[in-house]
Short mmCIF file of C-alpha atoms in Angstrom, two decimals:
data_model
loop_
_atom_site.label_atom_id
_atom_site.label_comp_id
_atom_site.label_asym_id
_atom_site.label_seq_id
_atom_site.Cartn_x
_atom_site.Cartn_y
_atom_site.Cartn_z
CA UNK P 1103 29.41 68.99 45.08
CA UNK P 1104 28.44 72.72 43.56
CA UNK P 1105 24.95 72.08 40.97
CA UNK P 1106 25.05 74.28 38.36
CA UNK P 1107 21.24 75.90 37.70
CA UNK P 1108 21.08 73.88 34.74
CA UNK P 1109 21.57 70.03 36.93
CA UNK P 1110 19.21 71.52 39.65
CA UNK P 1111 16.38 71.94 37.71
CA UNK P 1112 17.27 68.88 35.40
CA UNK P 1113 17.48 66.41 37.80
CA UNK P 1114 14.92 68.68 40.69
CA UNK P 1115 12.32 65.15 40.56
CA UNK P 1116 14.94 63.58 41.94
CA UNK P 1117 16.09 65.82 44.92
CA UNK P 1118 12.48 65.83 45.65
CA UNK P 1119 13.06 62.17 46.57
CA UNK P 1120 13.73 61.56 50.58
CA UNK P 1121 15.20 58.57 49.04
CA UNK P 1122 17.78 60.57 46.80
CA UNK P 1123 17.93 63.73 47.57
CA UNK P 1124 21.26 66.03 46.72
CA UNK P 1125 23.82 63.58 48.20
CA UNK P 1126 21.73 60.80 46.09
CA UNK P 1127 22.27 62.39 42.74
CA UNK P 1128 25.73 63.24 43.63
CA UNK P 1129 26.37 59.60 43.64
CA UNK P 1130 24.57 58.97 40.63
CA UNK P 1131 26.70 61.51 39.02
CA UNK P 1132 29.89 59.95 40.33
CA UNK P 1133 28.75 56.51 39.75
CA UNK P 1134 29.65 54.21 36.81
CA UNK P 1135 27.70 51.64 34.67
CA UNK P 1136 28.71 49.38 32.10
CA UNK P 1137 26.40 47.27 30.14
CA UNK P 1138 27.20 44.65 27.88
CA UNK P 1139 24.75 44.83 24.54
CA UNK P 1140 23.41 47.66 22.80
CA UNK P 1141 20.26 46.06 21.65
CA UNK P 1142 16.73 45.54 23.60
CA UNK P 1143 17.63 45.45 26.83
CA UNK P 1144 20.82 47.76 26.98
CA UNK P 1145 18.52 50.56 24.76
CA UNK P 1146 16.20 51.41 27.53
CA UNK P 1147 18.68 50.45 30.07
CA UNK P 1148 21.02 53.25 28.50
CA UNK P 1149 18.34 55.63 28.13
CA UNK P 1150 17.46 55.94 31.45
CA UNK P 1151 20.85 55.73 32.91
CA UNK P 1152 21.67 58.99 31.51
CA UNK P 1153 18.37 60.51 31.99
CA UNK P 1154 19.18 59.90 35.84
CA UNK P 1155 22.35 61.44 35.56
CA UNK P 1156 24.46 58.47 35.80
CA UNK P 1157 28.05 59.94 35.02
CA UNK P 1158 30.45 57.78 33.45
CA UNK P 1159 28.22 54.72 30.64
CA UNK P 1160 30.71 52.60 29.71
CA UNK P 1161 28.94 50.54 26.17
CA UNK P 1162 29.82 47.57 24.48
CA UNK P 1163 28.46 45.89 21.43
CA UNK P 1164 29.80 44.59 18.10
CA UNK P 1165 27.45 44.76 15.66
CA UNK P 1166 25.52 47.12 13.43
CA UNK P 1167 22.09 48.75 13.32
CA UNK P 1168 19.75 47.08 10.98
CA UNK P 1169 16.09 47.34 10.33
CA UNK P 1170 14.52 44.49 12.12
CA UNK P 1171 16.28 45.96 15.38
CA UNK P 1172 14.30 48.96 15.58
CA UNK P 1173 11.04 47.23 16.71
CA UNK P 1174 12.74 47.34 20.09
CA UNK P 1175 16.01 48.81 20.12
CA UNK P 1176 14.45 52.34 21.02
CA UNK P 1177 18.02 54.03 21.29
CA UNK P 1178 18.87 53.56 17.66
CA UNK P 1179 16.81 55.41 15.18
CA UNK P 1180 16.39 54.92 11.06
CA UNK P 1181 19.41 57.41 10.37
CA UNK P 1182 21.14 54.95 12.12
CA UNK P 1183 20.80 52.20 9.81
CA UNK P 1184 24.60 50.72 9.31
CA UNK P 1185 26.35 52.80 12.20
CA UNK P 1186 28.04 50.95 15.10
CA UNK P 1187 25.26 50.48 17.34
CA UNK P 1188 27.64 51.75 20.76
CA UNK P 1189 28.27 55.13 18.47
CA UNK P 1190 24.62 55.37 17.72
CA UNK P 1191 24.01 54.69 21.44
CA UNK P 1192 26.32 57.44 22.71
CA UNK P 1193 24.95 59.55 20.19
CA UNK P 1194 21.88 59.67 21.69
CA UNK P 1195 23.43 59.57 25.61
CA UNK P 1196 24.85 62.85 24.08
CA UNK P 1197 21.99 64.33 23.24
CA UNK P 1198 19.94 63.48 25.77
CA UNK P 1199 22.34 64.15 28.88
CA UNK P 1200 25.47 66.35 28.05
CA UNK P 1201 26.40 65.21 31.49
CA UNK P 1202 26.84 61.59 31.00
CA UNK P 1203 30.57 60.63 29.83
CA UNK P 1204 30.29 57.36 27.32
CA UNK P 1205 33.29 55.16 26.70
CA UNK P 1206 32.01 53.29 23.54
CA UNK P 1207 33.57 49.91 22.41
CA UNK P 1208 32.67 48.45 19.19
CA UNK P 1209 33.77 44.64 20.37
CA UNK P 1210 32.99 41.13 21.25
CA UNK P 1211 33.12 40.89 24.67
CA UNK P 1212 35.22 37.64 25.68
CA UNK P 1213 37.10 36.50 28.19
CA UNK P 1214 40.12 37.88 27.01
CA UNK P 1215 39.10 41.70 27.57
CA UNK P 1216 36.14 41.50 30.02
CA UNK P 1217 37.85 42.13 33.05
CA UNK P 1218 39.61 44.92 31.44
CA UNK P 1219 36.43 46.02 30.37
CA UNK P 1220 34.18 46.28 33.98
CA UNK P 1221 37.49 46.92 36.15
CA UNK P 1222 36.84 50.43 36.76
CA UNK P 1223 32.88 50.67 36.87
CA UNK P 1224 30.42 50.32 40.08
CA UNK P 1225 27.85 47.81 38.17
CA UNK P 1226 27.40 45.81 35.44
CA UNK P 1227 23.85 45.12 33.62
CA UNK P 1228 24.11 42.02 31.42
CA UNK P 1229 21.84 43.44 28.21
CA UNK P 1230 22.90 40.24 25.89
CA UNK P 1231 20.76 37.95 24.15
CA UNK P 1232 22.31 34.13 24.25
CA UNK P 1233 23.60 32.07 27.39
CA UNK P 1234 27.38 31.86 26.86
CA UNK P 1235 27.62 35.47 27.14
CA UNK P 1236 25.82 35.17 30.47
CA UNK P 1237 27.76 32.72 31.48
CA UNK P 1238 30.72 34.46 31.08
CA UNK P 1239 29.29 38.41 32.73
CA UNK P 1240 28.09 36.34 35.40
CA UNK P 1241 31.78 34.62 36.12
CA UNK P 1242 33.81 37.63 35.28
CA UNK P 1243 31.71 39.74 37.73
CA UNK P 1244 31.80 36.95 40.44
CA UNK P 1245 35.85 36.60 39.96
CA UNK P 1246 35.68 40.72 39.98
CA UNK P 1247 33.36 41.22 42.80
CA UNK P 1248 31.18 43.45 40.82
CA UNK P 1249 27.58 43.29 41.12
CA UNK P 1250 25.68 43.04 38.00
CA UNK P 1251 21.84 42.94 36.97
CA UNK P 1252 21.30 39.93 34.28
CA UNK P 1253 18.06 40.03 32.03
CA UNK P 1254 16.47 37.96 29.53
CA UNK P 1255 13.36 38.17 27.49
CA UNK P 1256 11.59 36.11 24.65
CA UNK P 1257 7.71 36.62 23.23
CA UNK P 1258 5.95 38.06 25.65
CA UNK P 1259 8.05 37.02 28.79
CA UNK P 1260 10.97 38.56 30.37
CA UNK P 1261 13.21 37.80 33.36
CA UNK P 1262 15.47 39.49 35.99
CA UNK P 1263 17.93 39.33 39.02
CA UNK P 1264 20.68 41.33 40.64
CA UNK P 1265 23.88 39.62 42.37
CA UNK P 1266 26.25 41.53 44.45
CA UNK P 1267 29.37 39.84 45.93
CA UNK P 1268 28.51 38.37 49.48
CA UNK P 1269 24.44 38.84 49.38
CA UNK P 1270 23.34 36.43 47.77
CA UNK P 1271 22.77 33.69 44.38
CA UNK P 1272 24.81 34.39 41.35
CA UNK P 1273 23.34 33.53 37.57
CA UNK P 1274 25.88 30.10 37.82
CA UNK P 1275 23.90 29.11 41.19
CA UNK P 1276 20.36 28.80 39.65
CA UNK P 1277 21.27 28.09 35.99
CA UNK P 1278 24.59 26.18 36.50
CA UNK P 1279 25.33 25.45 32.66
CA UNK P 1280 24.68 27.05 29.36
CA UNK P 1281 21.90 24.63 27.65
CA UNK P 1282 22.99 23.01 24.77
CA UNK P 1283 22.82 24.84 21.81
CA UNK P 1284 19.62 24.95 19.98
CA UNK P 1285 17.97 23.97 22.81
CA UNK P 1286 16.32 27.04 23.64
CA UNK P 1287 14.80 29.07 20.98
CA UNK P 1288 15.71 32.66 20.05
CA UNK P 1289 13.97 35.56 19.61
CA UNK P 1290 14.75 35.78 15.85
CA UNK P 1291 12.99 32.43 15.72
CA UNK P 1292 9.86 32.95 18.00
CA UNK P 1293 9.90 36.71 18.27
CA UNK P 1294 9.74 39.39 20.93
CA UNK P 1295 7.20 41.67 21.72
CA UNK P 1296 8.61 45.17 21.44
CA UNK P 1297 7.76 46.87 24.73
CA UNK P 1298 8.89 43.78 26.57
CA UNK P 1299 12.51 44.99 25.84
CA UNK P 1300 11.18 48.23 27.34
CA UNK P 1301 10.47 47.33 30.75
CA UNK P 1302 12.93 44.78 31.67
CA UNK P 1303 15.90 46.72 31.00
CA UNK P 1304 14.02 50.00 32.50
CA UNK P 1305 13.86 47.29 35.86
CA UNK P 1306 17.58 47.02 35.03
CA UNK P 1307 18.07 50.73 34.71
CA UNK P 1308 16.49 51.03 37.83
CA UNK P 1309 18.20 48.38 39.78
CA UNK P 1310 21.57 49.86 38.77
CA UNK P 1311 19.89 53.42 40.29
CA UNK P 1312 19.10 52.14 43.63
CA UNK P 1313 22.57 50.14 43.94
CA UNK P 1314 24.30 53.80 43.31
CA UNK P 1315 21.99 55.94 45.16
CA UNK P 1316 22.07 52.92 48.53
CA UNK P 1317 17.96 52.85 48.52
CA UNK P 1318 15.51 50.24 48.41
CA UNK P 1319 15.64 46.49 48.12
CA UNK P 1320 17.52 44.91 45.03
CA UNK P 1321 16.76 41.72 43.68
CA UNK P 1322 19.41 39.57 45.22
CA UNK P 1323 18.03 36.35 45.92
CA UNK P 1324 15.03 36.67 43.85
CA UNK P 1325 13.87 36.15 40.16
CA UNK P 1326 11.43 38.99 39.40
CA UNK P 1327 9.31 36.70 36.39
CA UNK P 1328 7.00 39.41 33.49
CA UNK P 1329 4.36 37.66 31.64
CA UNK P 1330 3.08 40.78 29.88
CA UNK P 1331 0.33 37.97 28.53
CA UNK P 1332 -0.99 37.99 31.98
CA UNK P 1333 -0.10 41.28 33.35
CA UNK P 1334 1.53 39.57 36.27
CA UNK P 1335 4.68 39.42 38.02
CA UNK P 1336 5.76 36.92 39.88
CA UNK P 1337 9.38 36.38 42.66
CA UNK P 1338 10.63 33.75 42.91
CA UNK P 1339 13.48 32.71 46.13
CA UNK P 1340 16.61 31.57 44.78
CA UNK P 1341 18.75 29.93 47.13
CA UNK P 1342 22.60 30.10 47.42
CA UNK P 1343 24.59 26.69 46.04
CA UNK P 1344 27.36 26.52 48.50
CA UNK P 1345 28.83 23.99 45.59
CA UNK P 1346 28.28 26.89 42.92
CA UNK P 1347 31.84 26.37 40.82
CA UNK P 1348 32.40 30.07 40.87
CA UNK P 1349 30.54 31.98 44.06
CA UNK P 1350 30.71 28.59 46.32
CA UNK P 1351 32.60 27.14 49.41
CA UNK P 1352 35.16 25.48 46.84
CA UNK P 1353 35.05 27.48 44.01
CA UNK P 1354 36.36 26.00 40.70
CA UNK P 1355 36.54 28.71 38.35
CA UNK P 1356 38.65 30.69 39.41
CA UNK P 1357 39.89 33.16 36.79
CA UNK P 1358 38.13 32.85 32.79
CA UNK P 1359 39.14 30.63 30.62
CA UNK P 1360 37.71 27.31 28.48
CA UNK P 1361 35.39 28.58 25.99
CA UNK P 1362 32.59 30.65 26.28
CA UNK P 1363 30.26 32.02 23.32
CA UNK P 1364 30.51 35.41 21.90
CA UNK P 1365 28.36 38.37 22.71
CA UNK P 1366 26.02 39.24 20.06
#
């Protein structure tokens, strides 16, 4: 592709990269994300998708800005208090990367529009906060064959792994069910250290990067574990269940359906 002067010197750290390079950001500037939550996780995760020049950010998230989400929920600022939290999150794409083309959707993401929803894009990052929602990115991309990077943090602890089709574990194959509910607390009830949100879906941001760009070593197959306590991060091996209902030998879900929670 012909750079303009302006995309040379704005993404020049980059083509410094033997790892990127000009065909790398090409392909970041071709490639398409969609993530699933505006909040903690899909904030940072956002944010650094455009910075890289990711070209087409596909959003979706129903709710509103309030106070108690800026603490974390660094794309969103206080003049955003009350505004759709995907418009306040492709405000900011906007300013920060005129590049970046953001398809916005102010919805509940269900199983009745999901697959509408990541048809067209090259990954998925799972940026939602309960385990129905999961659940369902995790089956819709399996069914889809779209890789996807899931997250999930609480107090000082966060969480992540990347499936793509045919390499490895999907979220179903470690986790199998959604726990009951109220058996796992949320954040609103035992709180989330700020900056947590911050790195994990930066790790996202940057697993989506090397997927696009073809460099490195994803987390298929492994559970990268923060305690931010500790300083320390741990992998973990996660092996394939060839009797996984959706990614296995047999499969049993086969397209989306039963009932799943809502996204929030």
């Amino acid at each position: 592709m012909d750079y303009t002067s302006e995309q040379l010197e704005r993404y020049s750290r980059h083509i410094a990269l033997k790892e990127v390079g000009l065909d790398g950001q090409e392909r970041l500037l071709k490639g398409r994300v969609f993530i699933i939550g505006a909040g903690g996780l899909g904030s940072p995760a956002a944010m650094y998708l455009a910075a890289a020049g990711v070209g087409t950010i596909g959003i979706a998230d129903a709710d509103e800005v309030d106070l108690s989400n800026l603490q974390r929920q660094i794309i969103h600022g206080s003049g955003d208090l009350g505004k759709a939290k995907v418009m306040s999150a492709e405000e900011t794409i906007h300013a920060l990367n005129p590049d970046v083309e953001v398809h916005a959707f102010q919805t509940v993401v269900s199983p009745d529009n999901i697959m509408e929803l990541i048809r067209d894009y090259d990954f998925v990052i799972d940026a939602v906060d309960n385990f129905p929602a999961k659940f369902l990115i995790n089956d819709a991309c399996v069914i889809a064959g779209k890789p996807f990077c899931h997250a999930g943090i609480i107090r000082f602890q966060g969480q992540l792994m990347t499936y793509v089709p045919g390499e490895g574990p999907c979220y179903r194959c470690i986790f199998k069910e959604p726990p009951p509910e109220g058996a796992v607390p949320t954040c609103k009830q035992v709180g989330i250290i700020g900056a947590m949100a911050g790195t994990i879906g930066s790790l996202q941001a940057m697993e989506a990067v090397k997927y696009l760009v073809g460099c490195g070593d994803l987390l298929t197959g492994r559970l990268l574990v923060y305690d931010a306590l500790k300083m320390q991060f741990r992998n973990v091996k996660l092996p394939k269940d060839d009797n996984c209902a959706v990614c296995g030998i047999h499969p049993t879900i086969k397209e989306l359906g039963g009932s799943y929670g809502q996204e929030e």
